[in-house]
Coordinates of C-alpha atoms and ligand atoms in Angstrom, one line a residue:
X1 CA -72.1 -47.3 126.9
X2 CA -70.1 -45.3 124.5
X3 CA -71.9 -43.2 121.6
X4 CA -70.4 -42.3 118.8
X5 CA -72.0 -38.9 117.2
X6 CA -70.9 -38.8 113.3
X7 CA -72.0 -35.5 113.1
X8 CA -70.0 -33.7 115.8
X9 CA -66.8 -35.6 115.0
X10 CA -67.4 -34.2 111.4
X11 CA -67.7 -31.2 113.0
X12 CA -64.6 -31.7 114.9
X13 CA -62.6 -32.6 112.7
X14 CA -63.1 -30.1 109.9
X15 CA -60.0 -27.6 110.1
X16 CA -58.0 -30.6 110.3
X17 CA -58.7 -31.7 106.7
X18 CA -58.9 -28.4 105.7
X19 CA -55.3 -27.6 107.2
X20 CA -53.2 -30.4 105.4
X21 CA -50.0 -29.7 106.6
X22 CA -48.6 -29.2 110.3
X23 CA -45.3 -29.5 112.1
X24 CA -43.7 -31.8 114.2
X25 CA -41.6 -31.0 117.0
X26 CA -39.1 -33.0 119.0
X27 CA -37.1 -31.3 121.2
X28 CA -35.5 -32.4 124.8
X29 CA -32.6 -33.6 126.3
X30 CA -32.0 -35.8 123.4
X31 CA -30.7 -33.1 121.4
X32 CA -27.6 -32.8 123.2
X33 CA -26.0 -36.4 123.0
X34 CA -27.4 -35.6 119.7
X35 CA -28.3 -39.4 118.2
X36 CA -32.4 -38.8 118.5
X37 CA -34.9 -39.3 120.9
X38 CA -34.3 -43.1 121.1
X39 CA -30.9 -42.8 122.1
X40 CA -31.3 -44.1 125.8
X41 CA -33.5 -47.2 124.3
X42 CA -30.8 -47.7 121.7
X43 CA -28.2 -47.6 123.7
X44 CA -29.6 -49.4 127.2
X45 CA -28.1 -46.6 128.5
X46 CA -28.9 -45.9 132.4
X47 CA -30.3 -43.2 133.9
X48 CA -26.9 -41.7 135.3
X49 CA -25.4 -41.4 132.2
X50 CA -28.7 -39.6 130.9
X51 CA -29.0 -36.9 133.8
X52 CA -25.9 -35.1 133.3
X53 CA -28.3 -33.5 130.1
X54 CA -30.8 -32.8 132.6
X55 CA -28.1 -30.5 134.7
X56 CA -27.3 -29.4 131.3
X57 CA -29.7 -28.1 129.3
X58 CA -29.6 -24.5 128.6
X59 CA -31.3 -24.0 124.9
X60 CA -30.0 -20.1 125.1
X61 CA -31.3 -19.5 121.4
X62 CA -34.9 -21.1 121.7
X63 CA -37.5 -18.5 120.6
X64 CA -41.1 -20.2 120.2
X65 CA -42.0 -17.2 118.1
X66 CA -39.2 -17.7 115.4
X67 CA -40.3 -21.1 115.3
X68 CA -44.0 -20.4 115.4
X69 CA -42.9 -17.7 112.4
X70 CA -41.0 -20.4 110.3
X71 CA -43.5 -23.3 110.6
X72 CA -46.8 -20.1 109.3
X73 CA -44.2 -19.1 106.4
X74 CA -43.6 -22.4 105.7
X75 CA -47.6 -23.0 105.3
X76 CA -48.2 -24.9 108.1
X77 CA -51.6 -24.4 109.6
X78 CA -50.9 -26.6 113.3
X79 CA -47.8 -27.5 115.4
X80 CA -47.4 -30.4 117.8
X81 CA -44.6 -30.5 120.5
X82 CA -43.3 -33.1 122.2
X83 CA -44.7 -32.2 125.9
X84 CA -43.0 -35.2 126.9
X85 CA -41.3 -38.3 124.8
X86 CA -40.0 -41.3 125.8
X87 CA -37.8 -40.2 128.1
X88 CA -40.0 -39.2 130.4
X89 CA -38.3 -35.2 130.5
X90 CA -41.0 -32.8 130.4
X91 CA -41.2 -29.4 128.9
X92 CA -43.7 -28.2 130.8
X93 CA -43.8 -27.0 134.8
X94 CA -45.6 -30.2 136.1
X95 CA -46.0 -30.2 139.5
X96 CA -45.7 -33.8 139.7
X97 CA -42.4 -34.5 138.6
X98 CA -39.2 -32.8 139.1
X99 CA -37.9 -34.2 136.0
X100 CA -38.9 -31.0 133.7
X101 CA -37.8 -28.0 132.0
X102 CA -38.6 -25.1 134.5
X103 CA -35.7 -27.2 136.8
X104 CA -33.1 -27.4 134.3
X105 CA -31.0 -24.1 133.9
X106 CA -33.2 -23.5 131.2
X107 CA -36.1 -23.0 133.9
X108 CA -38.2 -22.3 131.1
X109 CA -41.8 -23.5 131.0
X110 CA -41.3 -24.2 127.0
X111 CA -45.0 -26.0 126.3
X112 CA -46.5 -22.4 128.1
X113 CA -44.2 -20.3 125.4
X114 CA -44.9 -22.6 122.7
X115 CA -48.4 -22.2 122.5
X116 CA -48.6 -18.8 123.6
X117 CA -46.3 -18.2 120.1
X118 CA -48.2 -20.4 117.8
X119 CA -51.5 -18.9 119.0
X120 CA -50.5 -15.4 118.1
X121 CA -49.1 -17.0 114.6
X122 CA -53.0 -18.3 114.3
X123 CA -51.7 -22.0 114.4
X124 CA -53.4 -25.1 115.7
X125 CA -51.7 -25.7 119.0
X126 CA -51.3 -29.8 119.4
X127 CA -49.1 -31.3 122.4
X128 CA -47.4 -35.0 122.1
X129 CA -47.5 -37.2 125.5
X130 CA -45.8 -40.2 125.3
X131 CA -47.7 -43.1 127.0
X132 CA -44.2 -44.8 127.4
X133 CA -41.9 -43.3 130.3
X134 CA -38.1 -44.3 131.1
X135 CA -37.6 -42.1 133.6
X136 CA -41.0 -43.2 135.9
X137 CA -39.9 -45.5 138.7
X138 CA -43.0 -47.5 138.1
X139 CA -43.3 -47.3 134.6
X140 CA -41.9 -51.5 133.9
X141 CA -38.2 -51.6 133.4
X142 CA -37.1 -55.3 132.9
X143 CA -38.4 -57.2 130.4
X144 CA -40.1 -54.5 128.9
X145 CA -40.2 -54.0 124.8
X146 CA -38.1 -50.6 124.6
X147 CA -37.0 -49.3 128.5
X148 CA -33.8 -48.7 127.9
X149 CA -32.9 -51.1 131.1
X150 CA -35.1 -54.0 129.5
X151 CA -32.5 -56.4 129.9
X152 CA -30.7 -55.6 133.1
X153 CA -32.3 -57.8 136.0
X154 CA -31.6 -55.6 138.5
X155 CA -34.1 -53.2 137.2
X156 CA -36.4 -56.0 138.2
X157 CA -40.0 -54.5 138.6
X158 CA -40.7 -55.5 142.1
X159 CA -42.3 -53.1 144.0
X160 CA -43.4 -51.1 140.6
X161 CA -47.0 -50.2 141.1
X162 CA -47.7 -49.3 137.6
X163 CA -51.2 -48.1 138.4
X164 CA -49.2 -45.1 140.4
X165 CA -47.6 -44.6 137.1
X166 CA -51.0 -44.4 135.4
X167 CA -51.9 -41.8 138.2
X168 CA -49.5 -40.1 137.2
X169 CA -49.3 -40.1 133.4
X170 CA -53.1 -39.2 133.7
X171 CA -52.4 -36.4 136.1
X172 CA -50.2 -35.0 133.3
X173 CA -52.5 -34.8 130.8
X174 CA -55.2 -33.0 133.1
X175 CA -52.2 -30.5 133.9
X176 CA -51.6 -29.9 129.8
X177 CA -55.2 -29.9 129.5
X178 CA -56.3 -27.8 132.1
X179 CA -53.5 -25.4 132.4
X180 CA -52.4 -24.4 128.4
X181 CA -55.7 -22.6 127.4
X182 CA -57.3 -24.2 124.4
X183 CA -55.9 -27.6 122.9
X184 CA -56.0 -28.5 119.4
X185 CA -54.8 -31.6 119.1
X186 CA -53.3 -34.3 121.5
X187 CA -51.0 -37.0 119.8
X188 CA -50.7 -39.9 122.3
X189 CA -47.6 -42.2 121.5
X190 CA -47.9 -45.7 121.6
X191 CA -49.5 -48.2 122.1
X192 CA -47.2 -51.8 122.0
X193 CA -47.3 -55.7 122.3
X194 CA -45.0 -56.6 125.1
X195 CA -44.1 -60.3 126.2
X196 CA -45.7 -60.2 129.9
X197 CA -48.9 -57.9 128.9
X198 CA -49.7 -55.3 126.1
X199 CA -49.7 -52.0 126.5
X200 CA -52.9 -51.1 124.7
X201 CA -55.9 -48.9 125.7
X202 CA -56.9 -50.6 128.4
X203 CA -53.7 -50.7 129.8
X204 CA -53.1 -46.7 129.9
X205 CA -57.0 -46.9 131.4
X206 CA -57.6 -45.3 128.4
X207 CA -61.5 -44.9 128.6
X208 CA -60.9 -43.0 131.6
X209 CA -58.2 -40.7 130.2
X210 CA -60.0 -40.1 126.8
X211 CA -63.3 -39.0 128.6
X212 CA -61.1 -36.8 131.0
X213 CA -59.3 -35.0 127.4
X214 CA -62.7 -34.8 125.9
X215 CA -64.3 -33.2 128.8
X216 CA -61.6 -30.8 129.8
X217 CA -61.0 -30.0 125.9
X218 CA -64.2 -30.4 124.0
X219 CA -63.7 -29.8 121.0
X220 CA -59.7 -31.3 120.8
X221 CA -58.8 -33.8 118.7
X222 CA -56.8 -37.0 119.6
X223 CA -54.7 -39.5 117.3
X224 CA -55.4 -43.1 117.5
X225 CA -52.1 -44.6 119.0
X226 CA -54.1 -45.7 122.5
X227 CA -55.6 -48.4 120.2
X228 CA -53.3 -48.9 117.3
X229 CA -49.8 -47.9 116.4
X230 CA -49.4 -47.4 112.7
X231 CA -49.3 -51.7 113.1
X232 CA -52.3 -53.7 113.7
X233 CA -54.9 -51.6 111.9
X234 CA -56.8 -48.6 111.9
X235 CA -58.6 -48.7 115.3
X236 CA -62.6 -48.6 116.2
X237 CA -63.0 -45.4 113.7
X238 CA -62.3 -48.5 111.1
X239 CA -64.8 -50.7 112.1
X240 CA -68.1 -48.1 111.9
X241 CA -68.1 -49.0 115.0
X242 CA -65.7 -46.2 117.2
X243 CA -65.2 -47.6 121.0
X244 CA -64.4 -45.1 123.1
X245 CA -60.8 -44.7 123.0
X246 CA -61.1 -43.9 119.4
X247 CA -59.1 -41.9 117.5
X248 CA -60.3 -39.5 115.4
X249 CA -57.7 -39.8 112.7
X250 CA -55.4 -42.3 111.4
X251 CA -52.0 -41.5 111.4
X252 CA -49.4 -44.0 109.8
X253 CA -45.4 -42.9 110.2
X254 CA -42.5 -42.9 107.5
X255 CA -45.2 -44.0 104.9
X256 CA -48.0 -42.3 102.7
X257 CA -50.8 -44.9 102.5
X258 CA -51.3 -45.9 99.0
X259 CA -54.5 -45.2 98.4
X260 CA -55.2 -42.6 101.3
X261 CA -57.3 -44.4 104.3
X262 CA -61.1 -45.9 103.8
X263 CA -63.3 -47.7 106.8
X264 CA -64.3 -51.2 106.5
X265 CA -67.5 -49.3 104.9
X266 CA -64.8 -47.6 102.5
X267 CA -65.4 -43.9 103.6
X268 CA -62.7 -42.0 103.3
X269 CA -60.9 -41.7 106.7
X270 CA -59.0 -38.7 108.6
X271 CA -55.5 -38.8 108.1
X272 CA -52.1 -38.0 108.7
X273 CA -48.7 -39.3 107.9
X274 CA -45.9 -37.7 110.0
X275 CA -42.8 -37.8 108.2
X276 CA -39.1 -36.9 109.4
X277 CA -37.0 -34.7 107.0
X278 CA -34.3 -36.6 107.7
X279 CA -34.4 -40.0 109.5
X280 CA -34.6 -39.4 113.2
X281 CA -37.3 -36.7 114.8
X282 CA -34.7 -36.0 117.4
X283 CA -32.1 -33.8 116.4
X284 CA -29.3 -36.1 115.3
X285 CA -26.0 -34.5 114.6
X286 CA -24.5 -37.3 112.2
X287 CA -27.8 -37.6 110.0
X288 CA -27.8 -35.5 106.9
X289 CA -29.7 -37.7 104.7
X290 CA -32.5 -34.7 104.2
X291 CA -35.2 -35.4 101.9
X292 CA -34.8 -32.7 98.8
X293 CA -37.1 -29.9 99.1
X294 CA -38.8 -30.8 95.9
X295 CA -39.9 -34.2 97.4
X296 CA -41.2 -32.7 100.3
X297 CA -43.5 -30.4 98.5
X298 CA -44.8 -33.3 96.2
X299 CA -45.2 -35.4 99.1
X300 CA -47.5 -32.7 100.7
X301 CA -49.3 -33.2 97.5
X302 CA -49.3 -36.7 97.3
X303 CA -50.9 -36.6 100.8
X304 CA -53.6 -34.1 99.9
X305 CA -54.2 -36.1 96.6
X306 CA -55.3 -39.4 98.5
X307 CA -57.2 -37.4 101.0
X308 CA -54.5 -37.1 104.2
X309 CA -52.2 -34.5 105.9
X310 CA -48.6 -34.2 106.2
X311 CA -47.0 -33.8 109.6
X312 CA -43.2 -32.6 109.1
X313 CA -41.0 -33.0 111.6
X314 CA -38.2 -30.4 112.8
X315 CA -35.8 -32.0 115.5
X316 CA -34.1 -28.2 116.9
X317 CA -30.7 -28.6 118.5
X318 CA -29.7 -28.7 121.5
X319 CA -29.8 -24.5 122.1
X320 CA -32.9 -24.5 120.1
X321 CA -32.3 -23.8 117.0
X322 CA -34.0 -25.6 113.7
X323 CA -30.9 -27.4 111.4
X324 CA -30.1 -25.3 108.8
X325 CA -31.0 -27.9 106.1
X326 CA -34.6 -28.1 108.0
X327 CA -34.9 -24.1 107.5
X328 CA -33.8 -24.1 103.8
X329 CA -36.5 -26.7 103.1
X330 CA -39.2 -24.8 105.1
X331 CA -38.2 -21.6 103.2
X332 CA -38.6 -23.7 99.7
X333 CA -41.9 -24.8 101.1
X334 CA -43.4 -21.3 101.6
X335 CA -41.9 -19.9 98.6
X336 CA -43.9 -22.7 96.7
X337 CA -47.2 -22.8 98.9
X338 CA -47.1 -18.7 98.9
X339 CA -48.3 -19.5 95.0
X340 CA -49.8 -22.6 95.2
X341 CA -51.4 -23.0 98.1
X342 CA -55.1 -23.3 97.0
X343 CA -54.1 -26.7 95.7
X344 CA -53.7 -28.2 99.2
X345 CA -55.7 -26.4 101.5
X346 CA -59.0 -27.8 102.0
X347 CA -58.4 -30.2 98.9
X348 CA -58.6 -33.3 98.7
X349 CA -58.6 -36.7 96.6
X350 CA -60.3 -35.4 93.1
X351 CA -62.2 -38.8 91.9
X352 CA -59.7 -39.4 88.9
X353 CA -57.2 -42.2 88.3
X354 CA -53.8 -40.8 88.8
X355 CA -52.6 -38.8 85.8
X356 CA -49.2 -39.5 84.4
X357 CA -48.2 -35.5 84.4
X358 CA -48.5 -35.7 88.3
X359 CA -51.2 -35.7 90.8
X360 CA -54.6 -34.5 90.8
X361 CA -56.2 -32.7 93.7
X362 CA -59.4 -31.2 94.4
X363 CA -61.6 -29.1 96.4
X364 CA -65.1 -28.9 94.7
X365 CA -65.3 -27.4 91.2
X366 CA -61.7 -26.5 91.3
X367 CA -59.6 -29.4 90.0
X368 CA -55.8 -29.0 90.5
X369 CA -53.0 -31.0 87.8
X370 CA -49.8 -30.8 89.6
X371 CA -47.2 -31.1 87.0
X372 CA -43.8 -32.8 87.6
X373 CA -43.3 -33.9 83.7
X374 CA -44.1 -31.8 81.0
X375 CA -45.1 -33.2 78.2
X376 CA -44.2 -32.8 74.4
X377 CA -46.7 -30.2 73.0
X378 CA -50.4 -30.2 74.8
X379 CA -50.4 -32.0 78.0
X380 CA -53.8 -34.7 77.9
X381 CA -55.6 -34.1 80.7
X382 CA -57.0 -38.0 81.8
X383 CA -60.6 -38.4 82.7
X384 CA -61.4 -35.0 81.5
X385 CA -64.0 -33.9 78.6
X386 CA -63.7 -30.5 77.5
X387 CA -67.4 -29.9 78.5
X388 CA -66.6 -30.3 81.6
X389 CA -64.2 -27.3 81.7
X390 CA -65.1 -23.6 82.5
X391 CA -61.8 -22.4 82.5
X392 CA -57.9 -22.9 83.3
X393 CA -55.2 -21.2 84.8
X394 CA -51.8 -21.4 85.9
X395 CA -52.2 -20.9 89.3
X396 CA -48.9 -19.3 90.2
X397 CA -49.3 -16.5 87.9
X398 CA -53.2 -16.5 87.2
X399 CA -52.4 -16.5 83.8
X400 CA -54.9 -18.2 81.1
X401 CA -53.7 -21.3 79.3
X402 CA -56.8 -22.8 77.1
X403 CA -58.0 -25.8 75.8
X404 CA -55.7 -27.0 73.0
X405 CA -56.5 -26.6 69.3
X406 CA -54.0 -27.6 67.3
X407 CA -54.1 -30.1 64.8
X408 CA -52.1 -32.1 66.7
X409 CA -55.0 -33.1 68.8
X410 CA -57.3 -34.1 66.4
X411 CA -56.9 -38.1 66.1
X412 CA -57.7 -38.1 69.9
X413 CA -61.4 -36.5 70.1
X414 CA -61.7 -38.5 73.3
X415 CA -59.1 -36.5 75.4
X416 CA -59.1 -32.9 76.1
X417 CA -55.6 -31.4 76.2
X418 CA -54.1 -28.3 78.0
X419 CA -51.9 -25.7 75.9
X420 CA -49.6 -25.1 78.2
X421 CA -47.9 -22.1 75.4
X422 CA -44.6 -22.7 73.7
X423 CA -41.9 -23.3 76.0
X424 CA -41.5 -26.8 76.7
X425 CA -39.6 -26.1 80.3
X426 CA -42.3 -25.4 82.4
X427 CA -42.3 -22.6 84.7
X428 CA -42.3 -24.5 88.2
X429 CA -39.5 -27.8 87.7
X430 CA -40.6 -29.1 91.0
X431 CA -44.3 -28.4 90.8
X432 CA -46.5 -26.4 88.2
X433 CA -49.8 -26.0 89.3
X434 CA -52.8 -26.1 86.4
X435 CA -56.0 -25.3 87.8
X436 CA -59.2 -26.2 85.9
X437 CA -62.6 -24.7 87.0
X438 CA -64.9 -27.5 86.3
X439 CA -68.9 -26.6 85.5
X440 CA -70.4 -28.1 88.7
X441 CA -71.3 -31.2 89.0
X442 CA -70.0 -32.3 85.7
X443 CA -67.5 -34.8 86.9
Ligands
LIG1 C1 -42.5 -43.4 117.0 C2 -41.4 -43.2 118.0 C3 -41.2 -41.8 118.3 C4 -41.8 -40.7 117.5 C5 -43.0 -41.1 116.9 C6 -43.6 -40.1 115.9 O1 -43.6 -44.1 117.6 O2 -41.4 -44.0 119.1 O3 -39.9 -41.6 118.7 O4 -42.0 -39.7 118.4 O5 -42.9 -42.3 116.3 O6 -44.6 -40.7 115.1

């Protein structure tokens, strides 16, 4: 019978909420048709016209320490690679599959240089496995929700012994977690309804595997997708009642939960949304819709304000390098996070309604009023008494900016406002950061 100990998974999972912001990484042989990491589902395209990649890749720039570099100047505390996606193509030197990096002419273990670089950057080192596998020979072809040969009835699944791909796809994981040193994080990808059976927990034999990952990597933590996919709900953690293929953090994709996560007991849950910075995590040659650098630093806010993470995701080309519009919103990232970083690490959701400036966060008697609209002479600060203020700064610059005075005020004794000094353009157009040291305990 499964125990769940509250105490060590608090324990577990405390540099997570303390991190707040990681990077996502897909990378394989999808980057060279270049149309993302679904492109053989998409396209029911067979396997022969996939392996030519395989003879193919050769990512002559890829340099896990450049990356490792961009995603620690960029303020990311934790990475997670794609060990293996959808496509079954590994990036690691498993010895039980041929289908893998070390026998491309890349013959490069990348998972092995991947960690090695984001351990000596001082980054979280997480690994993706997808639970789904096109390439397997028993992994279910027709029929199927997704494999790319779903409707073709020759790929009838006679003589598929999908336990022997469970053998397998656990035999994986004990390679990546025996073999890689210390794990951080393993982000299992996903579980789905499919007409003849779901593919849930129990399907993957996902007691078994989870026990296996905790044992090998005690203190690693693991995403919910063996019981829930970002559809159907929030898994066991939810109910107060974890089962043991629990997750230990939510982890919705493409959306920021409105009101951060809470359990059925309305605690406030672990979580992370990933998010693409364009629309495919694959590298995907014809997709330039980027998301603006601005909105991906007040996203990262809006995630730490209701209490979550922000997993960004870099698709690198096909000879391993990032897109140059993913760099240029890294760099914008830093440059803002170099200043204002003690707003999002370790903060959280600050216990005030949603001011209309911006966003509040929080981390103990340091409240944080991220300001996207300035306002016309001293900015109210909502829920606030000036009692409960020590002191306030622009955090950027350190300088002092003090309770406002003027006359101005006066008809509204009930709200305390900032005087944010006499130029009505404020300092930081994407995000100026206010930070109010509050007397403890007063709010
Ligand atoms: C989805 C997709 C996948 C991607 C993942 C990231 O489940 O199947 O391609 O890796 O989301 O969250």
């Amino acid at each position: 019978m499964y125990r769940f100990d509250r105490a060590d998974y608090e324990r577990r999972v405390a540099w997570f909420r303390e991190a707040r912001l990681g990077m996502f990484l897909h990378w394989g042989l999808y980057a060279i048709p270049a149309r993302g990491e679904w492109v053989r589902s998409n396209e029911e395209m067979p396997e022969e016209a996939y392996l030519p990649y395989f003879d193919e890749f050769d990512p002559v720039d890829f340099d896990p320490r450049r990356w490792a570099r961009m995603a620690k100047a960029a303020g990311m505390r934790y990475m997670v690679l794609t060990a293996k996606h959808h496509d079954g193509f590994c990036l690691f030197d498993s010895r039980l599959t041929d289908f893998k990096s070390t026998n491309t002419p890349c013959h490069r273990d990348i998972v092995a240089e991947y960690v090695a670089a984001a351990r000596e950057e001082g980054l979280g080192v997480g690994l993706y496995y997808s639970l789904l596998d096109w390439h397997h020979p028993d992994y279910p072809h027709f029929g199927d929700r997704h494999h790319p040969l779903r409707h073709d009835p020759a790929a009838a699944n006679g003589g598929r012994n999908f336990d022997r791909y469970l053998d397998y796809l656990h035999g994986q994981v004990r390679e990546l977690c025996t073999n890689y040193g210390k794990i951080d994080l393993m982000w299992f990808d996903f579980s789905y309804d499919n007409p003849d059976r779901p593919m849930r927990a129990e399907t993957w034999r996902g007691e078994e595997l989870v026990t296996m990952v905790r044992r090998l990597q005690p203190d690693i933590l693991i995403d919910n997708r063996l019981e829930v996919s970002g559809e159907g709900g929030f898994g066991s953690l939810w109910t107060g009642e974890p089962g043991p293929c629990h997750g230990d953090f939510v982890c919705p994709e493409q959306l920021i939960p409105p009101e951060g996560v809470r359990d059925r007991a309305g605690r406030d849950m672990v979580w992370e949304a990933c998010v693409t910075m364009n629309n495919h995590w694959g590298y995907c040659r014809e997709d330039s819709f980027y998301k603006p650098a601005s909105m991906v630093i007040r996203k990262l806010v809006e995630c730490v304000s209701k209490g979550g993470n922000l997993l960004l995701n870099v698709g690198p080309d096909a000879r391993g390098n990032f897109p140059p519009q993913a760099e240029e919103i890294l760099r914008a990232l830093g440059a803002w996070i170099a200043k204002n970083g003690d707003s999002v690490y370790g903060c959280g959701k600050a216990g005030l309604p949603k001011p209309e400036f911006g966003r509040y966060t929080r981390k103990g008697d340091r409240l944080f009023c991220h300001i996207y609209e300035n306002s016309v002479g001293p900015l109210p600060l909502p829920g606030l008494r000036a009692e409960d203020i020590a002191g306030m700064r622009l955090l950027a610059t350190g300088a002092e900016a003090p309770i406002a005075r003027s006359w101005v005020c006066s008809n509204y004794p009930d709200t305390v406002f900032a005087d944010l000094g006499q130029d009505p353009v404020l300092p930081d157009p994407v995000d100026t950061v206010l930070e109010i040291k509050l007397r403890r305990n007063s709010i």
